Structures are given as structure tokens and as C-alpha cells.
Coordinates of C-alpha atoms and ligand atoms in Angstrom, one line a residue:
X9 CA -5.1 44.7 -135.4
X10 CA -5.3 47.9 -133.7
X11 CA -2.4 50.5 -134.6
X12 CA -0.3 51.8 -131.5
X13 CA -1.9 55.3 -132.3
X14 CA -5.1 53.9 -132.6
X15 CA -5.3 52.8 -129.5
X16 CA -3.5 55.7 -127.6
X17 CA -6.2 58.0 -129.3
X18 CA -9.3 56.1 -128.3
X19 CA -8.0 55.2 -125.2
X20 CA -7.1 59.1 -124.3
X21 CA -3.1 57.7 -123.4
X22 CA -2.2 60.5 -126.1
X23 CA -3.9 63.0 -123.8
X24 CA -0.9 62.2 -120.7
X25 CA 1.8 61.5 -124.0
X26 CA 2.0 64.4 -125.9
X27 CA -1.4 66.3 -126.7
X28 CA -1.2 70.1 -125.7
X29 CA -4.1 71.5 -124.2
X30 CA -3.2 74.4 -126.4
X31 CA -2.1 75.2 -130.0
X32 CA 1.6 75.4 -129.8
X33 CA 3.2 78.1 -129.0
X34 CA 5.9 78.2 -131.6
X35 CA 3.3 77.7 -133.9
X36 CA 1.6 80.6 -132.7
X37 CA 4.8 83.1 -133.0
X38 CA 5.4 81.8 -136.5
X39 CA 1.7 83.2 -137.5
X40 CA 2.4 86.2 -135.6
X41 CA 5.3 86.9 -137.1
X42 CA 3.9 86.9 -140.5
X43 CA 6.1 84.4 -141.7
X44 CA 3.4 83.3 -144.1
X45 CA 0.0 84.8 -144.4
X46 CA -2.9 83.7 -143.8
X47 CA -5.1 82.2 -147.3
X48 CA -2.1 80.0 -147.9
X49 CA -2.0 76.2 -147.7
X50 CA -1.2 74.8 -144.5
X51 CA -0.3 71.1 -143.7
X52 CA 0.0 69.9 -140.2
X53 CA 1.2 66.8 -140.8
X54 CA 0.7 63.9 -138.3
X55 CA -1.7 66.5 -137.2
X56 CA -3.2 64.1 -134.0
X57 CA -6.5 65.9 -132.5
X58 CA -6.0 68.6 -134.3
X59 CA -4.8 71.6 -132.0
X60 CA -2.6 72.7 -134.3
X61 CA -4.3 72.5 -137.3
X62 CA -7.1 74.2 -136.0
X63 CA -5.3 77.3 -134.7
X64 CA -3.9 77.4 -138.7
X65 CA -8.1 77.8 -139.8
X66 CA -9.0 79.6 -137.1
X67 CA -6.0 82.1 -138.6
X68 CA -7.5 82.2 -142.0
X69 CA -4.9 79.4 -143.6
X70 CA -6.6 76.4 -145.7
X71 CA -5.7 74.2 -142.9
X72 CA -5.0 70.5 -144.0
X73 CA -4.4 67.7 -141.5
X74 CA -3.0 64.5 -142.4
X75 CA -2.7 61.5 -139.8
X76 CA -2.5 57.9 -140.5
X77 CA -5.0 57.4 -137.0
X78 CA -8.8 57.1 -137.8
X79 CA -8.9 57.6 -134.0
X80 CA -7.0 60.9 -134.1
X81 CA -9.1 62.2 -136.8
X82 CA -12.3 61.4 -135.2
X83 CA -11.2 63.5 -132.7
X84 CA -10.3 65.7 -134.2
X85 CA -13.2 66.7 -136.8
X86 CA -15.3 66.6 -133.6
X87 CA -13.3 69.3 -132.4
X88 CA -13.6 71.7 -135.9
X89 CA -17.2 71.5 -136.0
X90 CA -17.6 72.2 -132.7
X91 CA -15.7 75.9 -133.4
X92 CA -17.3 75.9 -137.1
X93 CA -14.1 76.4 -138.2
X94 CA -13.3 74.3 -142.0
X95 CA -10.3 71.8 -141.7
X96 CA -9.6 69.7 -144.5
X97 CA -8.8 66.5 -142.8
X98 CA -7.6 63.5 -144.5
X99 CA -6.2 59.8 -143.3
X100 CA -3.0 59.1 -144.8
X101 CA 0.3 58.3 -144.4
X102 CA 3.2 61.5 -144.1
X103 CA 5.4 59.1 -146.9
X104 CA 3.1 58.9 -149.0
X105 CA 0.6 61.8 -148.7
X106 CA -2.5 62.6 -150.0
X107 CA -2.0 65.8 -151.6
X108 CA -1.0 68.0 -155.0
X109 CA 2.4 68.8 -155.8
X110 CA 3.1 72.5 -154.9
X111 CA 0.0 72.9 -153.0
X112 CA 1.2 74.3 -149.4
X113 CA 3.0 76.9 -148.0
X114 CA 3.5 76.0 -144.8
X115 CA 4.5 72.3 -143.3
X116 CA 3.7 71.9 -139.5
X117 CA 5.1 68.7 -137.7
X118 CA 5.1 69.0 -133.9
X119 CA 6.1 65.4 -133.0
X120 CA 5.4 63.2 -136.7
X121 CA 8.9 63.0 -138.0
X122 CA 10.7 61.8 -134.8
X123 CA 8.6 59.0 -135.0
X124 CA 9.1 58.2 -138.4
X125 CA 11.9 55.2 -138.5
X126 CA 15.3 55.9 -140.0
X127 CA 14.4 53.9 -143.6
X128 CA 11.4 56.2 -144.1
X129 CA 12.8 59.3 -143.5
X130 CA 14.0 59.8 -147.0
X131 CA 10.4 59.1 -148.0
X132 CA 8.7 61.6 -145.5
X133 CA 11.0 64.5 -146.5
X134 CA 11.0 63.8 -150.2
X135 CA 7.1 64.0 -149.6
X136 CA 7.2 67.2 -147.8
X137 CA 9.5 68.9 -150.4
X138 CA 7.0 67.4 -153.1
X139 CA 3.9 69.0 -151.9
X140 CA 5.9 72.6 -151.0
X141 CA 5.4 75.2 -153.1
X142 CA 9.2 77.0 -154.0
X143 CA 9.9 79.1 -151.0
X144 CA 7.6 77.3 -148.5
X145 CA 8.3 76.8 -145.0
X146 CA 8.7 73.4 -142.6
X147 CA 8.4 74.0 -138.9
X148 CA 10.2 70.7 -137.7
X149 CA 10.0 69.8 -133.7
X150 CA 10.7 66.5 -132.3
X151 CA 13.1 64.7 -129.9
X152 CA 16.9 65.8 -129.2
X153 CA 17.9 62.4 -129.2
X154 CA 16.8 58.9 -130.0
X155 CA 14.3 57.3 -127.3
X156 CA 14.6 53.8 -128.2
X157 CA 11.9 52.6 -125.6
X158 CA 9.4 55.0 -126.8
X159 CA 10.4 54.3 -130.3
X160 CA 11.6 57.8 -131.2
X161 CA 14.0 59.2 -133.8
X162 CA 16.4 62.0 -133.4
X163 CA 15.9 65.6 -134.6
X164 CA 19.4 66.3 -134.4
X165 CA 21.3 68.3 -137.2
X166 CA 22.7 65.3 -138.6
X167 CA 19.5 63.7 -139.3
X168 CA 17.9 67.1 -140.5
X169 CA 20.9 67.6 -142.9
X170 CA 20.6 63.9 -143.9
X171 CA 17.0 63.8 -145.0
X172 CA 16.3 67.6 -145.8
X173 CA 19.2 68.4 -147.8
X174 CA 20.9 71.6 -148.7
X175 CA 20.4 71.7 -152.0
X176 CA 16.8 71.6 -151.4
X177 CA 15.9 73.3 -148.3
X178 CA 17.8 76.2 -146.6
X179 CA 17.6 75.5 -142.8
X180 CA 17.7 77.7 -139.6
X181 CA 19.8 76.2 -136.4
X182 CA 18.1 73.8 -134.1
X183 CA 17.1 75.4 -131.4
X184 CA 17.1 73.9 -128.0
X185 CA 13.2 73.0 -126.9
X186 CA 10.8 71.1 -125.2
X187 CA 7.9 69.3 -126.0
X188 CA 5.5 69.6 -123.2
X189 CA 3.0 66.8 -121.5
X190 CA 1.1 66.2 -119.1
X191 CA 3.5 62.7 -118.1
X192 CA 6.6 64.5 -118.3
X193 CA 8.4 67.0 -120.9
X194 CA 10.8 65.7 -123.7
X195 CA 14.1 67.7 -124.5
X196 CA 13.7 68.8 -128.2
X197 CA 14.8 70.2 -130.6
X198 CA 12.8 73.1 -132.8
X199 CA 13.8 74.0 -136.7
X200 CA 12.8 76.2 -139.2
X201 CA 13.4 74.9 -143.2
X202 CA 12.7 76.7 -146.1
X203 CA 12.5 75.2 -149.5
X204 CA 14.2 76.6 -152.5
X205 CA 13.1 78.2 -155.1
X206 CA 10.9 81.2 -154.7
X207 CA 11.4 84.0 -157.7
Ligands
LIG11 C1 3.5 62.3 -131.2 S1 2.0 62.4 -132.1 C2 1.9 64.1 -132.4 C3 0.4 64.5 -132.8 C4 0.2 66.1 -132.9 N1 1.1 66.6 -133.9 C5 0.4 66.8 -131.6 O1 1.3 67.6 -131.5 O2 -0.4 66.5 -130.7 C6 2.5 61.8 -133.7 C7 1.4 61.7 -134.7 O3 1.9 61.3 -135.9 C8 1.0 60.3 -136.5 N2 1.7 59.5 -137.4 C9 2.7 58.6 -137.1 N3 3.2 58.1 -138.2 C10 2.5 58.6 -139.3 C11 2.6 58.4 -140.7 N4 3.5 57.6 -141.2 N5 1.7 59.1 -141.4 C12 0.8 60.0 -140.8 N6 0.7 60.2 -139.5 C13 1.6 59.5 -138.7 C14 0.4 59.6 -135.3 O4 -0.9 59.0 -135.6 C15 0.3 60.7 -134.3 O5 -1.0 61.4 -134.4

């Protein structure tokens, strides 16, 4: 049977849902602030069509999108050949990805984890921190508060100290936010996360 993000991809629902025309902007201030350069690894996890992960190639990162939607991928490589940029695209699953330990620098989730039910969260993070290299960055963003009918998961403090714990990560405040669409914008909330370890 055809996945829920299967179909909102082929379909084009994810266009009114939650695509951005545009790569995002917080995305775009991170880069410019030189909060990891350009060369590193670069994992937009739950990456969707790609916006994101295609800003992160087109700003010299080796850009790596995971999604568990064949759809979203399709989609998506369409849209890196058309620039000739290279993206590393790969189906898989965020708790169980498809990647070397150590091997990024920089995690990019704009929207994956807040869908991610509360009995796989310790699975996603534990996969993020996995595939981190010591000192590498998570730039977290998903909804303020559980949306039960739209089957979304809090990005609350709580649940970022819960999952992403102190003892591995150092993390920055959550920052009030919004996650723009075209249907309507969702109060969010943004964090930056740091893992340990960097000499
Ligand atoms: C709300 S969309 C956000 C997509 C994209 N980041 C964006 O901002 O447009 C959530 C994405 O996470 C993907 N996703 C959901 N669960 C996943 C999982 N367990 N592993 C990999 N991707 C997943 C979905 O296919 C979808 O593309």
C-alpha cells in the first residue's frame, strides 16, 4: 500500500503542506554565518524535494538527502540535475540510516523529527548522534506542540532534552518559529544542538 508521504508527494498535497518554495531561511543564516564550512558532510534528513539539500550543494557541502518517500526523491533528483548540482540522495529511514559513523558535520531536519512517533524518537536521535562527527551541529525545527490530527510530535524542550541528551549534545534555547505553507503556517519551534566532543 501506498505510504502517506507517498502519496502527498505524487499527488503534489506536500506542495500546499509544508514544501517552501525556497531553501530555508534559517538554513541559509547558518551557512552564512560560517557555522560550518562548506566541503563538510551535510545530512538533510527527511530531506522531501530536496530544497534544502540542494541549497547545502549548491554551497559547496557533500549534500546527502535521506527520505523514506521514493516519491520525494524522485522529485527531488529531478530537481539537482536540472541545476547540475551533485546530491547524494538515498531512500532510507531517519532510525535507521543509511550512512557511516562520523561521516557529517552538519544534520538538517526542517519538519522529519516532529513526525517521528514518541517510541522512535530514541532511535532517530541515537542515529543522528551516530553518524555526527564530535562537534557537529543538528539544526532541529518542527511543531511547538503536539498536532494529534496531523499526527505531529512536539519540539518542545522536554522532548529535545529527552531524546538528545546532555551528556551528548550541548543545546541552544528553542526559539520561537514558524514553519511556513502555502495552507496555513505552523507555530514552531527552531534549535540548534551540538554534539560533544571536538578536540
Ligand atoms: C514534513 S515533511 C518535510 C520535508 C522537507 N524537510 C521540507 O522541509 O520540505 C517530512 C519528511 O520526512 C520524511 N520522513 C518521515 N518519516 C521518515 C523516516 N522515518 N525516515 C526518513 N524520512 C522520513 C517524509 O517522507 C517527508 O518527506
Amino acid at each position: 500500500m501506498e505510504s502517506f508521504w507517498d502519496y502527498a508527494y505524487r499527488t503534489g498535497e506536500h506542495s500546499q503542506h509544508w514544501e517552501s518554495a525556497h531553501p530555508s531561511a534559517e538554513l541559509v543564516a547558518l551557512v552564512a554565518a560560517e557555522l560550518v564550512t562548506p566541503g563538510a558532510g551535510a545530512l538533510d534528513v527527511g530531506c522531501g524535494t530536496g530544497r534544502d539539500t540542494i541549497f547545502l550543494a549548491q554551497c559547496g557541502f557533500r549534500a546527502i538527502g535521506v527520505d523514506s518517500s521514493i516519491e520525494a526523491l524522485r522529485i527531488a533528483r529531478g530537481r539537482s540535475e536540472a541545476a547540475a548540482l551533485a546530491v547524494d540522495w538515498r531512500l532510507g529511514d531517519a532510525r535507521d540510516l543509511p550512512l557511516e559513523d562520523g561521516s557529517v558535520d552538519l544534520v538538517n531536519d526542517r519538519g522529519c523529527f516532529h513526525t517521528i512517533e514518541p517510541e522512535d524518537r530514541t532511535a532517530f536521535a541515537s542515529e543522528l548522534d551516530r553518524v555526527l562527527a564530535p562537534g557537529g551541529l543538528v539544526l532541529l525545527r518542527g511543531a511547538a506542540r503536539d498536532c494529534e490530527e496531523e499526527g505531529l510530535f512536539a519540539v518542545d524542550a522536554q522532548e529535545v532534552d529527552r531524546y538528545f541528551v546532555d551528556d551528548r549534545f550541548e543545546r541552544g534555547p528553542l526559539v520561537p518559529f514558524y514553519l511556513t505553507a502555502p495552507s496555513g503556517d505552523l507555530e514552531g519551534r527552531l534549535v540548534l544542538l551540538r554534539k560533544h566532543g571536538r578536540g
